[in-house]
Short mmCIF file of C-alpha atoms and ligand atoms in Angstrom, two decimals:
data_model
loop_
_atom_site.label_atom_id
_atom_site.label_comp_id
_atom_site.label_asym_id
_atom_site.label_seq_id
_atom_site.Cartn_x
_atom_site.Cartn_y
_atom_site.Cartn_z
CA MET T 1 170.47 70.95 112.35
CA ALA T 2 172.69 70.50 114.84
CA LEU T 3 171.89 72.04 119.13
CA MET T 4 170.41 75.09 119.68
CA THR T 5 172.53 77.62 121.38
CA ALA T 6 171.02 79.24 124.27
CA GLN T 7 170.69 82.08 122.60
CA GLU T 8 169.43 80.83 119.13
CA TYR T 9 166.70 78.93 121.75
CA ILE T 10 165.94 82.44 123.07
CA GLU T 11 165.57 84.20 119.07
CA SER T 12 163.39 80.95 117.83
CA LEU T 13 161.06 82.06 120.92
CA ARG T 14 160.68 85.02 118.67
CA LYS T 15 159.26 83.62 115.88
CA LEU T 16 156.38 81.83 117.44
CA LYS T 17 152.83 83.69 117.69
CA THR T 18 152.24 82.56 121.00
CA ARG T 19 149.19 84.33 122.57
CA VAL T 20 150.18 85.61 126.31
CA TYR T 21 148.24 87.70 128.38
CA MET T 22 149.33 88.81 131.94
CA PHE T 23 147.44 91.43 134.29
CA GLY T 24 144.60 90.60 132.08
CA GLU T 25 146.27 92.44 128.62
CA LYS T 26 147.76 90.67 125.44
CA ILE T 27 151.86 91.21 126.07
CA GLU T 28 153.36 91.64 122.97
CA ASN T 29 156.81 91.04 123.04
CA TRP T 30 156.68 88.65 125.72
CA VAL T 31 160.47 87.39 125.30
CA ASP T 32 161.39 90.39 126.57
CA HIS T 33 158.94 91.05 129.50
CA PRO T 34 161.06 91.45 133.09
CA MET T 35 158.29 88.81 134.88
CA ILE T 36 159.34 86.20 131.88
CA ARG T 37 162.32 86.26 130.64
CA PRO T 38 163.58 84.77 133.91
CA SER T 39 162.11 81.44 133.10
CA ILE T 40 163.08 82.12 129.61
CA ASN T 41 166.79 82.11 130.72
CA CYS T 42 166.20 79.14 132.82
CA VAL T 43 165.02 76.99 129.51
CA ALA T 44 167.97 78.14 127.70
CA MET T 45 170.37 76.73 130.58
CA THR T 46 169.21 73.34 129.59
CA TYR T 47 170.76 74.39 125.81
CA ALA T 48 173.61 76.03 127.07
CA LEU T 49 175.45 73.93 129.37
CA ALA T 50 174.67 71.49 126.89
CA GLN T 51 177.13 73.09 124.44
CA ASP T 52 179.82 73.05 127.28
CA PRO T 53 182.30 70.08 127.09
CA GLN T 54 182.43 70.19 130.75
CA TYR T 55 178.96 68.44 130.83
CA ALA T 56 178.97 67.45 126.94
CA ASP T 57 178.11 63.54 128.80
CA LEU T 58 175.44 64.34 130.92
CA MET T 59 173.30 66.95 128.77
CA THR T 60 173.85 65.73 125.79
CA VAL T 61 173.50 61.34 124.31
CA LYS T 62 172.79 59.17 120.94
CA SER T 63 169.49 59.37 119.53
CA SER T 64 168.04 55.42 120.02
CA LEU T 65 166.17 56.80 116.92
CA THR T 66 168.35 58.49 114.57
CA GLY T 67 171.79 57.78 116.31
CA ARG T 68 172.36 61.10 116.00
CA THR T 69 173.49 63.49 119.24
CA VAL T 70 170.30 65.04 120.85
CA ASN T 71 169.77 67.34 124.09
CA ARG T 72 169.18 64.61 126.89
CA PHE T 73 166.03 66.83 127.41
CA THR T 74 164.83 64.79 124.38
CA HIS T 75 166.02 61.90 124.89
CA LEU T 76 164.18 58.29 125.33
CA HIS T 77 165.55 56.67 127.66
CA GLN T 78 167.72 53.36 126.66
CA SER T 79 169.07 51.66 130.09
CA THR T 80 168.77 52.50 134.14
CA GLU T 81 172.56 54.24 133.09
CA ASP T 82 170.02 56.82 131.03
CA LEU T 83 168.05 57.37 133.98
CA ILE T 84 170.43 57.84 136.70
CA ASN T 85 171.75 60.41 134.02
CA LYS T 86 168.83 61.94 133.69
CA VAL T 87 168.37 62.83 137.81
CA LYS T 88 172.08 63.77 137.67
CA MET T 89 171.48 66.51 134.66
CA GLN T 90 168.31 67.86 136.79
CA ARG T 91 170.64 68.38 139.61
CA LEU T 92 173.19 69.92 137.81
CA LEU T 93 170.62 72.16 136.24
CA GLY T 94 169.11 73.05 140.07
CA GLN T 95 171.94 74.22 141.05
CA LYS T 96 172.65 76.49 137.82
CA THR T 97 169.81 78.55 138.17
CA ALA T 98 167.80 77.53 141.68
CA SER T 99 164.62 77.05 139.92
CA CYS T 100 162.65 75.39 137.92
CA PHE T 101 164.02 75.00 134.83
CA GLN T 102 160.84 73.46 132.96
CA ARG T 103 162.18 71.45 130.35
CA CYS T 104 161.39 68.40 132.46
CA VAL T 105 157.86 67.89 131.86
CA GLY T 106 158.11 67.32 127.96
CA MET T 107 160.76 64.99 128.39
CA ASP T 108 158.82 62.61 130.85
CA ALA T 109 155.48 62.93 128.55
CA PHE T 110 158.10 61.88 125.63
CA ASN T 111 158.70 58.70 127.37
CA ALA T 112 155.39 57.91 129.12
CA VAL T 113 153.58 58.38 125.20
CA PHE T 114 156.59 56.75 123.45
CA SER T 115 155.90 53.48 125.96
CA SER T 116 152.23 53.36 126.14
CA THR T 117 151.25 54.65 122.29
CA TYR T 118 153.21 51.48 121.31
CA GLU T 119 150.97 49.24 123.78
CA ILE T 120 147.83 50.86 122.11
CA ASP T 121 148.72 50.01 118.88
CA GLU T 122 149.43 46.49 119.89
CA LYS T 123 146.05 46.46 121.13
CA TYR T 124 144.02 48.18 118.80
CA GLY T 125 145.97 48.26 115.41
CA THR T 126 146.20 52.16 115.79
CA HIS T 127 149.07 53.98 114.29
CA TYR T 128 149.73 56.20 117.21
CA HIS T 129 153.87 55.04 118.05
CA GLU T 130 154.59 56.17 114.29
CA ASN T 131 153.11 59.55 115.08
CA PHE T 132 154.87 59.86 117.91
CA LYS T 133 157.99 58.72 116.35
CA ASN T 134 157.78 61.31 113.62
CA PHE T 135 157.01 63.40 115.88
CA ILE T 136 160.26 63.01 118.68
CA THR T 137 162.15 62.85 115.56
CA MET T 138 161.72 66.47 114.74
CA VAL T 139 161.68 67.57 118.48
CA GLN T 140 165.25 65.90 118.92
CA ASP T 141 166.36 66.77 115.52
CA ASN T 142 165.51 70.56 115.95
CA ASP T 143 166.38 70.58 119.56
CA LEU T 144 162.90 71.74 120.61
CA THR T 145 161.43 72.41 123.95
CA VAL T 146 158.14 70.55 124.84
CA ASP T 147 155.77 71.56 127.36
CA GLY T 148 154.22 68.14 128.33
CA ALA T 149 150.79 69.16 129.68
CA MET T 150 148.50 67.03 132.02
CA THR T 151 146.09 68.94 134.24
CA ASP T 152 142.96 69.94 133.96
CA PRO T 153 140.80 72.22 135.48
CA LYS T 154 138.46 69.31 137.08
CA GLY T 155 135.72 71.27 137.99
CA ASP T 156 133.85 69.26 140.72
CA ARG T 157 135.95 66.82 141.47
CA SER T 158 133.37 64.13 142.84
CA LYS T 159 132.65 63.93 139.03
CA ALA T 160 134.29 62.28 136.14
CA PRO T 161 134.94 64.02 132.53
CA SER T 162 132.08 62.90 130.92
CA GLN T 163 129.73 64.02 134.22
CA GLN T 164 131.17 67.74 134.64
CA ALA T 165 128.75 70.54 134.16
CA ASP T 166 130.99 72.28 131.73
CA PRO T 167 132.65 69.48 129.60
CA ASP T 168 135.67 71.35 128.93
CA MET T 169 136.34 71.21 132.91
CA TYR T 170 138.67 68.38 130.90
CA VAL T 171 139.90 68.68 127.61
CA HIS T 172 138.35 66.58 125.03
CA VAL T 173 137.39 66.29 121.23
CA VAL T 174 134.59 68.62 120.09
CA GLU T 175 134.31 67.54 116.34
CA ARG T 176 136.04 64.11 114.24
CA ARG T 177 137.17 64.71 110.79
CA GLU T 178 138.45 63.26 108.17
CA ASP T 179 142.02 64.58 108.25
CA GLY T 180 141.90 65.38 112.07
CA ILE T 181 139.91 66.54 115.68
CA VAL T 182 139.03 69.66 117.19
CA VAL T 183 139.53 69.78 120.63
CA CYS T 184 138.84 72.33 123.38
CA GLY T 185 139.07 72.36 127.27
CA ALA T 186 142.25 73.89 129.40
CA LYS T 187 145.39 72.54 131.46
CA CYS T 188 146.07 74.28 134.47
CA HIS T 189 148.85 75.99 136.36
CA GLN T 190 151.26 74.30 133.31
CA THR T 191 154.86 74.50 133.92
CA GLY T 192 156.86 76.14 131.28
CA SER T 193 154.24 76.54 128.75
CA ILE T 194 154.93 79.69 127.13
CA ASN T 195 158.28 79.58 126.48
CA SER T 196 157.86 75.59 124.54
CA HIS T 197 158.00 75.03 121.12
CA TRP T 198 155.53 72.61 121.27
CA HIS T 199 153.22 71.06 123.53
CA ILE T 200 152.01 67.43 124.30
CA PHE T 201 148.51 67.26 125.73
CA MET T 202 147.57 64.17 127.74
CA PRO T 203 144.90 62.96 130.07
CA THR T 204 145.16 63.56 133.56
CA ILE T 205 142.73 60.72 135.43
CA SER T 206 141.51 56.90 134.32
CA MET T 207 138.74 57.06 132.12
CA GLY T 208 135.84 55.10 131.59
CA GLU T 209 133.73 54.25 128.47
CA ALA T 210 131.75 57.27 128.60
CA ASP T 211 134.65 59.62 129.12
CA LYS T 212 135.68 58.74 125.56
CA ASP T 213 136.23 61.89 124.14
CA TRP T 214 138.26 63.05 127.23
CA ALA T 215 140.24 60.43 126.65
CA VAL T 216 142.67 62.02 124.06
CA SER T 217 146.33 62.93 124.03
CA PHE T 218 148.21 64.95 121.24
CA ALA T 219 150.91 67.28 120.13
CA CYS T 220 150.36 70.66 118.80
CA PRO T 221 152.27 73.96 118.11
CA THR T 222 152.45 76.62 121.15
CA ASP T 223 151.60 79.17 118.63
CA ALA T 224 147.91 76.95 117.07
CA GLU T 225 145.02 78.82 116.09
CA GLY T 226 142.83 78.42 119.15
CA MET T 227 145.32 78.56 121.77
CA TYR T 228 146.46 80.66 124.32
CA MET T 229 148.29 81.14 128.22
CA ILE T 230 147.05 83.43 131.10
CA TYR T 231 150.46 83.87 132.93
CA GLY T 232 150.12 82.83 136.62
CA ARG T 233 151.34 85.23 139.24
CA GLN T 234 154.63 84.84 141.83
CA SER T 235 154.98 85.98 145.38
CA CYS T 236 156.71 89.40 144.89
CA ASP T 237 156.37 88.56 141.06
CA THR T 238 156.14 92.64 140.06
CA ARG T 239 159.45 93.48 141.81
CA LYS T 240 160.92 92.32 138.68
CA MET T 241 159.51 95.20 137.26
CA GLU T 242 160.99 98.38 139.21
CA GLU T 243 163.73 100.02 138.19
CA GLY T 244 167.31 99.20 140.46
CA ALA T 245 165.70 96.24 142.25
CA SER T 246 167.56 93.39 141.14
CA ILE T 247 169.28 92.64 144.69
CA ASP T 248 165.48 93.03 145.78
CA VAL T 249 164.45 90.36 143.37
CA GLY T 250 166.91 87.59 144.54
CA ASN T 251 167.25 85.93 141.56
CA ALA T 252 167.47 88.20 139.05
CA LYS T 253 169.08 85.90 136.09
CA PHE T 254 166.57 82.97 136.52
CA GLY T 255 163.02 81.80 137.46
CA GLY T 256 159.74 79.08 137.07
CA GLN T 257 156.60 79.94 135.26
CA GLU T 258 153.03 78.29 134.93
CA ALA T 259 150.22 79.38 132.83
CA LEU T 260 146.77 78.59 132.45
CA VAL T 261 146.90 77.13 128.77
CA VAL T 262 143.09 77.47 127.05
CA LEU T 263 142.23 75.20 124.05
CA ASP T 264 139.71 77.02 122.14
CA HIS T 265 138.52 74.71 119.36
CA VAL T 266 142.14 73.87 118.05
CA PHE T 267 142.23 71.43 115.04
CA ILE T 268 144.87 68.48 115.63
CA PRO T 269 146.16 67.12 112.18
CA ASN T 270 145.59 63.07 112.35
CA GLU T 271 149.48 62.32 112.81
CA TYR T 272 150.22 64.29 116.08
CA ILE T 273 147.51 62.38 117.84
CA PHE T 274 148.57 59.77 120.27
CA LEU T 275 145.34 58.46 122.26
CA ASN T 276 141.51 59.16 120.50
CA GLY T 277 139.12 57.42 122.72
CA GLU T 278 141.02 54.09 123.83
CA TYR T 279 140.14 55.16 127.06
CA GLU T 280 141.65 52.37 129.44
CA PHE T 281 144.85 53.74 128.27
CA ALA T 282 144.43 57.23 129.57
CA GLY T 283 145.22 55.34 132.90
CA MET T 284 148.34 54.18 132.00
CA ILE T 285 149.93 57.66 130.31
CA VAL T 286 149.40 59.40 134.04
CA GLU T 287 150.72 56.58 135.88
CA ARG T 288 153.93 56.43 133.49
CA PHE T 289 154.02 60.37 133.04
CA ALA T 290 153.49 60.97 137.12
CA GLY T 291 156.00 58.13 137.42
CA TYR T 292 159.19 59.76 135.25
CA HIS T 293 158.13 63.11 137.19
CA ARG T 294 157.90 62.20 140.36
CA GLN T 295 161.62 60.68 139.59
CA SER T 296 162.20 64.35 138.24
CA TYR T 297 161.81 65.82 141.80
CA GLY T 298 164.60 63.48 142.97
CA GLY T 299 166.82 65.49 140.69
CA CYS T 300 165.69 69.32 140.00
CA LYS T 301 164.80 69.60 143.99
CA VAL T 302 167.81 68.33 144.77
CA GLY T 303 169.53 71.05 142.90
CA VAL T 304 167.74 73.56 144.00
CA GLY T 305 168.32 72.24 147.62
CA ASP T 306 172.31 72.75 147.09
CA VAL T 307 171.77 76.10 146.64
CA VAL T 308 169.48 76.78 149.46
CA ILE T 309 171.86 75.05 151.66
CA GLY T 310 174.96 76.85 149.85
CA ALA T 311 172.85 80.47 150.86
CA THR T 312 172.51 79.34 154.54
CA ALA T 313 175.81 78.84 154.81
CA LEU T 314 177.22 81.93 153.45
CA ALA T 315 174.02 83.62 155.69
CA ALA T 316 175.65 81.88 158.97
CA GLU T 317 179.40 83.34 157.91
CA TYR T 318 178.04 86.23 156.90
CA ASN T 319 177.36 86.71 160.79
CA GLY T 320 179.90 85.46 161.72
CA VAL T 321 177.79 82.34 163.23
CA GLU T 322 179.36 79.73 160.85
CA LYS T 323 181.54 77.68 163.83
CA ALA T 324 178.72 77.59 165.83
CA SER T 325 177.77 74.01 166.97
CA ALA T 326 173.95 74.27 166.57
CA VAL T 327 174.34 76.02 162.56
CA LYS T 328 176.51 73.15 161.69
CA ASP T 329 174.11 70.35 162.97
CA LYS T 330 171.49 72.19 161.17
CA LEU T 331 173.60 72.37 157.70
CA ILE T 332 174.11 68.86 158.63
CA GLU T 333 170.09 68.35 159.03
CA MET T 334 169.83 69.83 155.66
CA THR T 335 171.78 67.90 153.58
CA HIS T 336 171.00 64.60 155.26
CA LEU T 337 167.11 65.61 154.02
CA ASN T 338 168.35 66.71 151.03
CA GLU T 339 170.83 63.58 149.93
CA THR T 340 168.12 61.04 151.23
CA LEU T 341 165.97 62.82 148.12
CA TYR T 342 168.99 62.42 145.94
CA CYS T 343 168.96 58.89 147.15
CA CYS T 344 165.36 58.20 146.12
CA GLY T 345 165.63 59.42 142.62
CA ILE T 346 169.07 57.37 142.19
CA ALA T 347 166.94 54.12 143.56
CA CYS T 348 163.80 54.57 141.40
CA SER T 349 165.83 55.01 138.38
CA SER T 350 168.66 52.16 139.14
CA GLN T 351 165.69 49.64 139.40
CA GLY T 352 164.29 51.02 136.49
CA PHE T 353 163.13 48.77 133.51
CA LYS T 354 162.34 48.31 129.83
CA THR T 355 158.97 48.63 128.78
CA LYS T 356 157.52 47.19 125.76
CA ALA T 357 158.50 49.62 123.46
CA GLY T 358 162.09 49.80 124.26
CA ASN T 359 162.36 52.70 126.19
CA TYR T 360 163.40 52.46 130.03
CA GLN T 361 161.08 53.14 132.85
CA ILE T 362 161.41 53.90 136.54
CA ASP T 363 160.09 51.59 139.67
CA LEU T 364 156.59 53.21 140.41
CA LEU T 365 157.25 52.48 144.29
CA LEU T 366 160.00 54.05 144.45
CA ALA T 367 159.74 56.87 142.17
CA ASN T 368 156.31 57.11 144.71
CA VAL T 369 158.06 57.25 147.68
CA CYS T 370 160.75 59.86 146.29
CA LYS T 371 157.81 62.59 145.48
CA GLN T 372 156.02 61.29 149.02
CA ASN T 373 159.46 62.94 150.53
CA VAL T 374 159.97 65.75 148.10
CA THR T 375 156.10 67.36 149.50
CA ARG T 376 157.96 67.22 153.05
CA PHE T 377 161.84 67.54 153.23
CA PRO T 378 162.41 70.65 151.49
CA TYR T 379 159.29 72.03 154.03
CA GLU T 380 161.75 70.87 156.83
CA ILE T 381 165.04 72.46 154.56
CA VAL T 382 163.46 76.34 154.38
CA ARG T 383 162.38 75.80 158.17
CA LEU T 384 165.79 75.57 158.74
CA ALA T 385 167.29 77.83 156.35
CA GLU T 386 164.79 80.38 157.94
CA ASP T 387 165.87 79.09 161.13
CA VAL T 388 169.96 79.82 160.34
CA ALA T 389 169.43 83.18 158.20
CA GLY T 390 167.19 85.32 160.76
CA GLY T 391 164.35 87.10 159.95
CA LEU T 392 166.40 90.02 158.56
CA MET T 393 165.45 88.56 154.96
CA VAL T 394 162.04 89.40 155.44
CA THR T 395 162.14 92.84 157.32
CA MET T 396 165.48 94.30 155.36
CA PRO T 397 164.92 97.51 153.69
CA SER T 398 164.75 97.99 149.71
CA GLN T 399 167.68 98.22 147.58
CA LYS T 400 166.62 102.14 147.07
CA ASP T 401 167.16 103.12 150.40
CA PHE T 402 170.14 101.21 150.58
CA GLU T 403 171.45 103.08 147.79
CA SER T 404 169.21 106.46 148.42
CA GLY T 405 171.18 109.76 148.74
CA THR T 406 168.35 110.92 150.77
CA VAL T 407 169.68 112.99 153.84
CA VAL T 408 168.43 111.54 157.23
CA GLY T 409 170.96 112.20 159.78
CA ARG T 410 172.19 114.85 161.69
CA ASN T 411 176.04 115.11 160.66
CA GLY T 412 174.08 114.81 156.74
CA GLU T 413 173.83 110.83 156.60
CA THR T 414 172.13 109.85 153.97
CA ILE T 415 169.38 106.85 154.32
CA GLY T 416 172.22 104.69 152.25
CA ASP T 417 174.84 105.35 155.23
CA ILE T 418 172.35 104.47 157.72
CA CYS T 419 171.13 101.57 155.96
CA ASN T 420 174.82 100.60 155.52
CA LYS T 421 175.59 100.97 159.06
CA PHE T 422 173.43 98.98 160.65
CA PHE T 423 173.23 96.17 158.60
CA ALA T 424 176.98 95.60 158.83
CA ALA T 425 177.28 92.06 159.87
CA ARG T 426 181.28 90.71 159.98
CA GLU T 427 184.00 92.90 159.27
CA GLY T 428 185.37 92.39 155.61
CA VAL T 429 181.62 91.51 154.38
CA SER T 430 179.99 93.99 152.67
CA THR T 431 176.51 94.60 153.66
CA GLU T 432 175.36 94.42 149.60
CA ASP T 433 176.64 90.87 149.82
CA ARG T 434 174.53 90.07 153.16
CA GLN T 435 171.20 91.92 151.03
CA ARG T 436 171.86 89.34 148.32
CA VAL T 437 172.08 86.40 150.48
CA MET T 438 169.15 87.64 152.13
CA ARG T 439 166.96 88.42 149.41
CA PHE T 440 168.53 85.13 147.39
CA LEU T 441 166.99 82.94 150.50
CA GLU T 442 163.55 84.93 150.71
CA ASN T 443 163.14 84.65 147.07
CA MET T 444 163.71 80.44 147.79
CA CYS T 445 162.09 80.17 150.80
CA LEU T 446 159.14 82.29 150.41
CA GLY T 447 159.17 84.33 147.08
CA ALA T 448 158.92 83.79 143.52
CA ALA T 449 161.21 81.19 143.17
CA ALA T 450 159.32 79.14 146.06
CA VAL T 451 156.77 77.97 143.35
CA GLY T 452 159.43 75.79 141.99
CA TYR T 453 160.88 74.94 145.53
CA ARG T 454 157.87 74.43 148.25
CA THR T 455 154.61 74.63 147.14
CA GLU T 456 155.67 72.95 144.12
CA SER T 457 157.49 70.00 146.22
CA MET T 458 153.73 69.16 147.56
CA HIS T 459 151.59 69.85 144.82
CA GLY T 460 154.22 69.53 141.58
CA ALA T 461 153.82 66.02 139.99
CA GLY T 462 150.35 65.22 142.15
CA SER T 463 149.84 66.39 144.76
CA PRO T 464 150.69 63.84 148.07
CA GLN T 465 147.10 61.89 148.34
CA ALA T 466 147.91 60.50 144.73
CA GLN T 467 152.04 59.40 145.92
CA ARG T 468 149.86 57.70 148.42
CA ILE T 469 147.23 55.89 146.31
CA MET T 470 150.34 54.77 144.02
CA ILE T 471 151.83 53.52 146.86
CA ALA T 472 149.09 51.68 148.13
CA ARG T 473 148.44 50.05 144.73
CA GLN T 474 152.16 49.12 144.81
CA GLY T 475 153.24 48.68 148.51
CA ASN T 476 152.20 44.81 147.46
CA ILE T 477 150.82 43.90 151.91
CA GLN T 478 149.82 41.27 150.51
CA GLY T 479 153.23 39.41 149.93
CA LYS T 480 154.01 40.91 153.12
CA LYS T 481 151.27 39.50 154.75
CA GLN T 482 153.17 36.34 153.59
CA PHE T 483 156.07 36.89 155.22
CA ALA T 484 155.03 37.47 158.30
CA LYS T 485 152.88 34.11 157.90
CA ASP T 486 155.21 31.79 156.74
CA ILE T 487 157.47 32.85 159.70
CA ALA T 488 155.09 33.08 162.14
CA GLY T 489 153.61 29.44 161.40
CA ILE T 490 150.57 30.83 160.30
CA GLN T 491 148.55 28.72 157.50
FE1 SF4 Q 1 161.89 70.09 135.66
FE2 SF4 Q 1 161.77 69.71 138.63
FE3 SF4 Q 1 160.63 71.87 137.04
FE4 SF4 Q 1 159.44 69.56 137.10
S1 SF4 Q 1 159.55 70.83 138.85
S2 SF4 Q 1 159.86 70.97 135.27
S3 SF4 Q 1 161.24 68.29 137.15
S4 SF4 Q 1 162.89 71.75 137.11
FE1 FE Q 2 157.11 70.76 138.20
#
């Protein structure tokens, strides 16, 4: 099958029997639900851009397995150039959606599981790599969106999976059969879960021998029997349900999506299992997946940052302050911070290396430095955006007020007339455009899209401390001590 169009992707979701719950109820037509649809549109953009000749080089690539043209989101990176192109593609998607476009988690899972299964098989003579190759070929040929599911609920953080009072705090095997396994558990704040065709589940921490039943990785269709999702809510999300509030929503077209994904006795046939008890490899999968996803943030967050900077510059222009040196300097600072993140994304890609399985892995230290910076710089970028834009982005009356015909003034002025009079700024700029840019900034800085830009910058791909642990491990302090000793003449 050829690459799917955006519309074909959206229609393909309707064929799934995915179980989605929101506000305590089952959602039957979740594809058209106003709160969910923007996140589907966002993933659809990964299909739309792949059809656009202008972006063909970035969005599509020859499969290393079949030689056929595939969407880069399903690709196994074959070079450092591929790794760099991945980051460039993510920046592009961020620029086009101003949101989290979700499809990267699957791409990062593919690459981590591909190389890890090779090494598990090498040690144990298992067939996980073959399983995975068959699976990824099916994904590439059908241009599927696959979610990479890693983060377990984790219960009491001081205890290992096998020590938890409730064994479901980590996804685990509850039954081993001749033809497969039965699994239970859940994954939290799972990006792009509902609108994926399949999921790849992976362990979330390193494990010991006692945790064997929790050391499990597998693929399963999103509408598998026993699997369901409870939709995560976002700041200002119900604005999407209001009539005539498309401006108030800020970004009516695109958005991200997170959910609690529950596995209630889901059967996984043998051919979709990639790890089953080889506990010492759990850490390898985690480290590789996290490394790729920390690289990803040097692309996607930079693309969204580009839009934040652009919107801030527009807000300044509409207010007539774009020539003020303080404003110019703040835009320079925002750009500097944003491009520093991009440097990190490109750097960890350019220093990538070939794994035993043949695909390319990023430089782990640099990828962790990249993500550590992402836990900080978008916060400063947002602070500067709010500084330049002004408080109106959070105090402005609603779109309905701007459009209201209710008379309030002595001379018959309507609420709409009054709002348009007092919120007018520079001549030649419509108050509606000013409303739009303010609400758009509100959406990205602290509304629904802030899930993908601000808080996700902190916790997505692992919280700051997780990167610091990796930086400590990869930082080679011993080697650095030796440099100092050699030069200082210390034996
Ligand atoms: Fe992709 Fe970024 Fe969203 Fe992760 S946070 S899925 S890298 S857009
Ligand atoms: Fe994320």
